């Protein structure tokens, strides 16, 4: 009773491709043994490496409230018989596009990190802000002042942070 099942397989950083699974028994066994996890996604199930095993990896896809790292496959699910099923042609087309949209954009993330690093290193406000955070708000008795003076300095730091963010947004909008 082993029928072939059509799934969408997605490697990290790659587009989803159609695969055929001939032996679902092995996959079900790995799920039961907690080597694979299942995540409900619309009318289907995403089967991926155990979420506990992939803590320091680049995300493959980003969902609303979580991300999934490592390779995965998307498979149909029949709630009436509580079992996996093949994806039909319309589902393959729809979910292939959906997985593409949910893919983690590592290149954009890397560029964003580089911009943030550049702004943090080049900002003159940052040179003022870091010493304030380190010395004026420390636990040393020398650095403690009255609460009104601390509030004033805290407000000044918040304004400096806002200035840094505004510079970043301005630079980011000009480059796009």
PDB file of C-alpha atoms in Angstrom:
ATOM      1  CA  UNK A   1       0.000   0.000   0.000  1.00  0.00           C
ATOM      2  CA  UNK A   2       2.972   2.239  -0.665  1.00  0.00           C
ATOM      3  CA  UNK A   3       1.846   4.837  -3.193  1.00  0.00           C
ATOM      4  CA  UNK A   4       4.069   7.565  -4.576  1.00  0.00           C
ATOM      5  CA  UNK A   5       3.447  11.016  -3.127  1.00  0.00           C
ATOM      6  CA  UNK A   6       4.243  14.327  -4.855  1.00  0.00           C
ATOM      7  CA  UNK A   7       5.815  16.949  -2.573  1.00  0.00           C
ATOM      8  CA  UNK A   8       7.662  20.246  -2.885  1.00  0.00           C
ATOM      9  CA  UNK A   9      11.235  19.981  -1.632  1.00  0.00           C
ATOM     10  CA  UNK A  10      13.136  23.130  -0.676  1.00  0.00           C
ATOM     11  CA  UNK A  11      16.796  23.401   0.195  1.00  0.00           C
ATOM     12  CA  UNK A  12      18.004  26.481   2.063  1.00  0.00           C
ATOM     13  CA  UNK A  13      18.704  29.284  -0.395  1.00  0.00           C
ATOM     14  CA  UNK A  14      17.208  27.375  -3.345  1.00  0.00           C
ATOM     15  CA  UNK A  15      13.868  27.461  -5.133  1.00  0.00           C
ATOM     16  CA  UNK A  16      11.376  24.690  -4.321  1.00  0.00           C
ATOM     17  CA  UNK A  17      11.369  21.679  -6.665  1.00  0.00           C
ATOM     18  CA  UNK A  18       8.900  18.860  -7.199  1.00  0.00           C
ATOM     19  CA  UNK A  19       9.967  15.516  -5.743  1.00  0.00           C
ATOM     20  CA  UNK A  20       8.263  12.142  -5.523  1.00  0.00           C
ATOM     21  CA  UNK A  21       8.471  10.165  -2.308  1.00  0.00           C
ATOM     22  CA  UNK A  22       8.075   6.443  -2.857  1.00  0.00           C
ATOM     23  CA  UNK A  23       8.346   5.261   0.750  1.00  0.00           C
ATOM     24  CA  UNK A  24       6.409   7.303   3.291  1.00  0.00           C
ATOM     25  CA  UNK A  25       6.998   4.671   5.964  1.00  0.00           C
ATOM     26  CA  UNK A  26      10.594   5.850   6.535  1.00  0.00           C
ATOM     27  CA  UNK A  27       9.512   9.472   6.817  1.00  0.00           C
ATOM     28  CA  UNK A  28       6.729   8.614   9.267  1.00  0.00           C
ATOM     29  CA  UNK A  29       9.227   6.602  11.295  1.00  0.00           C
ATOM     30  CA  UNK A  30      11.604   9.587  11.465  1.00  0.00           C
ATOM     31  CA  UNK A  31       8.712  11.830  12.591  1.00  0.00           C
ATOM     32  CA  UNK A  32       7.781   9.395  15.364  1.00  0.00           C
ATOM     33  CA  UNK A  33      11.423   9.162  16.468  1.00  0.00           C
ATOM     34  CA  UNK A  34      11.520  13.015  16.679  1.00  0.00           C
ATOM     35  CA  UNK A  35      14.166  13.365  13.967  1.00  0.00           C
ATOM     36  CA  UNK A  36      11.697  15.330  11.844  1.00  0.00           C
ATOM     37  CA  UNK A  37       9.089  17.891  12.868  1.00  0.00           C
ATOM     38  CA  UNK A  38       5.801  18.791  11.251  1.00  0.00           C
ATOM     39  CA  UNK A  39       4.559  22.359  10.985  1.00  0.00           C
ATOM     40  CA  UNK A  40       1.031  23.071   9.812  1.00  0.00           C
ATOM     41  CA  UNK A  41       1.014  25.442   6.839  1.00  0.00           C
ATOM     42  CA  UNK A  42      -2.401  26.309   5.423  1.00  0.00           C
ATOM     43  CA  UNK A  43      -3.876  23.028   4.087  1.00  0.00           C
ATOM     44  CA  UNK A  44      -0.558  21.221   4.072  1.00  0.00           C
ATOM     45  CA  UNK A  45       2.234  20.114   6.361  1.00  0.00           C
ATOM     46  CA  UNK A  46       5.848  21.243   6.281  1.00  0.00           C
ATOM     47  CA  UNK A  47       8.186  18.414   7.268  1.00  0.00           C
ATOM     48  CA  UNK A  48      11.604  19.634   8.393  1.00  0.00           C
ATOM     49  CA  UNK A  49      14.549  18.726  10.576  1.00  0.00           C
ATOM     50  CA  UNK A  50      13.790  18.845  14.260  1.00  0.00           C
ATOM     51  CA  UNK A  51      13.345  22.496  15.242  1.00  0.00           C
ATOM     52  CA  UNK A  52      15.589  21.920  18.277  1.00  0.00           C
ATOM     53  CA  UNK A  53      18.520  20.767  16.113  1.00  0.00           C
ATOM     54  CA  UNK A  54      18.746  23.836  13.865  1.00  0.00           C
ATOM     55  CA  UNK A  55      19.367  26.652  16.306  1.00  0.00           C
ATOM     56  CA  UNK A  56      22.330  28.412  14.646  1.00  0.00           C
ATOM     57  CA  UNK A  57      21.534  27.964  10.970  1.00  0.00           C
ATOM     58  CA  UNK A  58      20.368  30.461   8.366  1.00  0.00           C
ATOM     59  CA  UNK A  59      16.562  30.331   8.001  1.00  0.00           C
ATOM     60  CA  UNK A  60      15.148  28.580   4.958  1.00  0.00           C
ATOM     61  CA  UNK A  61      11.692  30.164   5.134  1.00  0.00           C
ATOM     62  CA  UNK A  62      10.155  32.746   7.424  1.00  0.00           C
ATOM     63  CA  UNK A  63       6.561  32.220   8.522  1.00  0.00           C
ATOM     64  CA  UNK A  64       4.395  34.632  10.505  1.00  0.00           C
ATOM     65  CA  UNK A  65       5.614  33.708  13.985  1.00  0.00           C
ATOM     66  CA  UNK A  66       8.610  31.452  13.368  1.00  0.00           C
ATOM     67  CA  UNK A  67      11.272  30.514  10.893  1.00  0.00           C
ATOM     68  CA  UNK A  68      12.347  27.110   9.668  1.00  0.00           C
ATOM     69  CA  UNK A  69      16.012  26.278   9.109  1.00  0.00           C
ATOM     70  CA  UNK A  70      17.443  23.436   7.090  1.00  0.00           C
ATOM     71  CA  UNK A  71      15.915  21.604   4.154  1.00  0.00           C
ATOM     72  CA  UNK A  72      12.196  20.899   4.177  1.00  0.00           C
ATOM     73  CA  UNK A  73       9.398  19.484   2.124  1.00  0.00           C
ATOM     74  CA  UNK A  74       5.768  20.468   1.871  1.00  0.00           C
ATOM     75  CA  UNK A  75       3.231  17.682   1.632  1.00  0.00           C
ATOM     76  CA  UNK A  76      -0.533  17.546   1.367  1.00  0.00           C
ATOM     77  CA  UNK A  77      -2.620  16.463   4.347  1.00  0.00           C
ATOM     78  CA  UNK A  78      -6.010  14.783   4.435  1.00  0.00           C
ATOM     79  CA  UNK A  79      -7.681  15.616   7.772  1.00  0.00           C
ATOM     80  CA  UNK A  80     -10.496  13.076   7.254  1.00  0.00           C
ATOM     81  CA  UNK A  81      -8.160  10.092   7.303  1.00  0.00           C
ATOM     82  CA  UNK A  82      -5.389  11.947   9.155  1.00  0.00           C
ATOM     83  CA  UNK A  83      -2.717  11.004   6.649  1.00  0.00           C
ATOM     84  CA  UNK A  84      -0.412  12.541   4.085  1.00  0.00           C
ATOM     85  CA  UNK A  85      -1.466  12.933   0.465  1.00  0.00           C
ATOM     86  CA  UNK A  86       0.076  14.099  -2.814  1.00  0.00           C
ATOM     87  CA  UNK A  87      -0.060  17.708  -3.834  1.00  0.00           C
ATOM     88  CA  UNK A  88      -2.187  18.291  -6.928  1.00  0.00           C
ATOM     89  CA  UNK A  89      -1.039  20.472  -9.862  1.00  0.00           C
ATOM     90  CA  UNK A  90      -2.779  23.616  -8.598  1.00  0.00           C
ATOM     91  CA  UNK A  91      -1.316  23.179  -5.118  1.00  0.00           C
ATOM     92  CA  UNK A  92       2.172  22.645  -6.531  1.00  0.00           C
ATOM     93  CA  UNK A  93       1.931  25.901  -8.458  1.00  0.00           C
ATOM     94  CA  UNK A  94       0.413  27.842  -5.536  1.00  0.00           C
ATOM     95  CA  UNK A  95       2.763  26.544  -2.826  1.00  0.00           C
ATOM     96  CA  UNK A  96       5.860  26.805  -5.000  1.00  0.00           C
ATOM     97  CA  UNK A  97       5.132  30.511  -5.357  1.00  0.00           C
ATOM     98  CA  UNK A  98       4.258  30.811  -1.645  1.00  0.00           C
ATOM     99  CA  UNK A  99       7.505  29.143  -0.554  1.00  0.00           C
ATOM    100  CA  UNK A 100       9.459  31.451  -2.858  1.00  0.00           C
ATOM    101  CA  UNK A 101       7.828  34.465  -1.194  1.00  0.00           C
ATOM    102  CA  UNK A 102       8.508  33.060   2.288  1.00  0.00           C
ATOM    103  CA  UNK A 103      12.151  32.262   1.525  1.00  0.00           C
ATOM    104  CA  UNK A 104      14.647  34.021   3.736  1.00  0.00           C
ATOM    105  CA  UNK A 105      16.353  36.750   1.699  1.00  0.00           C
ATOM    106  CA  UNK A 106      19.891  36.237   2.948  1.00  0.00           C
ATOM    107  CA  UNK A 107      21.462  38.609   0.399  1.00  0.00           C
ATOM    108  CA  UNK A 108      19.166  41.461   1.457  1.00  0.00           C
ATOM    109  CA  UNK A 109      19.811  40.649   5.118  1.00  0.00           C
ATOM    110  CA  UNK A 110      23.580  40.688   4.553  1.00  0.00           C
ATOM    111  CA  UNK A 111      23.378  44.081   2.782  1.00  0.00           C
ATOM    112  CA  UNK A 112      21.223  45.455   5.599  1.00  0.00           C
ATOM    113  CA  UNK A 113      23.768  44.295   8.202  1.00  0.00           C
ATOM    114  CA  UNK A 114      26.581  45.951   6.271  1.00  0.00           C
ATOM    115  CA  UNK A 115      24.629  49.232   6.120  1.00  0.00           C
ATOM    116  CA  UNK A 116      23.928  49.110   9.853  1.00  0.00           C
ATOM    117  CA  UNK A 117      27.573  48.420  10.615  1.00  0.00           C
ATOM    118  CA  UNK A 118      28.679  51.292   8.381  1.00  0.00           C
ATOM    119  CA  UNK A 119      26.245  53.721   9.998  1.00  0.00           C
ATOM    120  CA  UNK A 120      27.228  52.630  13.496  1.00  0.00           C
ATOM    121  CA  UNK A 121      30.942  53.033  12.741  1.00  0.00           C
ATOM    122  CA  UNK A 122      30.672  56.339  10.875  1.00  0.00           C
ATOM    123  CA  UNK A 123      28.100  58.121  12.988  1.00  0.00           C
ATOM    124  CA  UNK A 124      29.507  60.870  15.166  1.00  0.00           C
ATOM    125  CA  UNK A 125      26.449  60.503  17.416  1.00  0.00           C
ATOM    126  CA  UNK A 126      27.484  56.923  18.096  1.00  0.00           C
ATOM    127  CA  UNK A 127      30.825  58.119  19.460  1.00  0.00           C
ATOM    128  CA  UNK A 128      28.885  60.223  21.964  1.00  0.00           C
ATOM    129  CA  UNK A 129      26.245  57.600  22.712  1.00  0.00           C
ATOM    130  CA  UNK A 130      28.485  54.646  23.610  1.00  0.00           C
ATOM    131  CA  UNK A 131      30.462  56.429  26.342  1.00  0.00           C
ATOM    132  CA  UNK A 132      27.215  57.727  27.807  1.00  0.00           C
ATOM    133  CA  UNK A 133      25.781  54.239  27.981  1.00  0.00           C
ATOM    134  CA  UNK A 134      28.979  52.845  29.487  1.00  0.00           C
ATOM    135  CA  UNK A 135      29.831  55.526  32.030  1.00  0.00           C
ATOM    136  CA  UNK A 136      26.879  57.705  32.923  1.00  0.00           C
ATOM    137  CA  UNK A 137      24.366  54.932  33.508  1.00  0.00           C
ATOM    138  CA  UNK A 138      26.779  52.526  35.214  1.00  0.00           C
ATOM    139  CA  UNK A 139      26.386  51.190  38.738  1.00  0.00           C
ATOM    140  CA  UNK A 140      29.434  53.050  40.087  1.00  0.00           C
ATOM    141  CA  UNK A 141      28.752  55.578  42.834  1.00  0.00           C
ATOM    142  CA  UNK A 142      30.800  58.173  40.915  1.00  0.00           C
ATOM    143  CA  UNK A 143      28.431  57.983  37.962  1.00  0.00           C
ATOM    144  CA  UNK A 144      25.181  58.247  39.881  1.00  0.00           C
ATOM    145  CA  UNK A 145      23.423  61.591  39.726  1.00  0.00           C
ATOM    146  CA  UNK A 146      20.064  62.891  40.781  1.00  0.00           C
ATOM    147  CA  UNK A 147      17.069  61.325  39.077  1.00  0.00           C
ATOM    148  CA  UNK A 148      16.183  64.514  37.180  1.00  0.00           C
ATOM    149  CA  UNK A 149      19.700  64.742  35.747  1.00  0.00           C
ATOM    150  CA  UNK A 150      19.565  61.047  34.798  1.00  0.00           C
ATOM    151  CA  UNK A 151      16.219  61.578  33.094  1.00  0.00           C
ATOM    152  CA  UNK A 152      17.634  64.515  31.150  1.00  0.00           C
ATOM    153  CA  UNK A 153      20.635  62.474  30.034  1.00  0.00           C
ATOM    154  CA  UNK A 154      18.404  59.525  29.139  1.00  0.00           C
ATOM    155  CA  UNK A 155      16.271  61.814  26.991  1.00  0.00           C
ATOM    156  CA  UNK A 156      19.421  63.121  25.288  1.00  0.00           C
ATOM    157  CA  UNK A 157      20.523  59.545  24.523  1.00  0.00           C
ATOM    158  CA  UNK A 158      17.099  58.692  23.110  1.00  0.00           C
ATOM    159  CA  UNK A 159      17.314  61.736  20.848  1.00  0.00           C
ATOM    160  CA  UNK A 160      20.775  60.639  19.712  1.00  0.00           C
ATOM    161  CA  UNK A 161      19.430  57.168  18.922  1.00  0.00           C
ATOM    162  CA  UNK A 162      16.617  58.734  16.920  1.00  0.00           C
ATOM    163  CA  UNK A 163      19.139  60.832  15.006  1.00  0.00           C
ATOM    164  CA  UNK A 164      21.133  57.696  14.133  1.00  0.00           C
ATOM    165  CA  UNK A 165      17.963  55.930  12.981  1.00  0.00           C
ATOM    166  CA  UNK A 166      16.920  58.899  10.861  1.00  0.00           C
ATOM    167  CA  UNK A 167      20.344  58.991   9.201  1.00  0.00           C
ATOM    168  CA  UNK A 168      20.057  55.277   8.493  1.00  0.00           C
ATOM    169  CA  UNK A 169      16.576  55.654   6.995  1.00  0.00           C
ATOM    170  CA  UNK A 170      17.717  58.605   4.883  1.00  0.00           C
ATOM    171  CA  UNK A 171      20.746  56.675   3.582  1.00  0.00           C
ATOM    172  CA  UNK A 172      18.631  53.575   3.006  1.00  0.00           C
ATOM    173  CA  UNK A 173      15.996  55.482   0.976  1.00  0.00           C
ATOM    174  CA  UNK A 174      18.640  57.205  -1.161  1.00  0.00           C
ATOM    175  CA  UNK A 175      20.304  53.907  -2.084  1.00  0.00           C
ATOM    176  CA  UNK A 176      17.081  52.238  -3.239  1.00  0.00           C
TER     177      UNK A 176
END
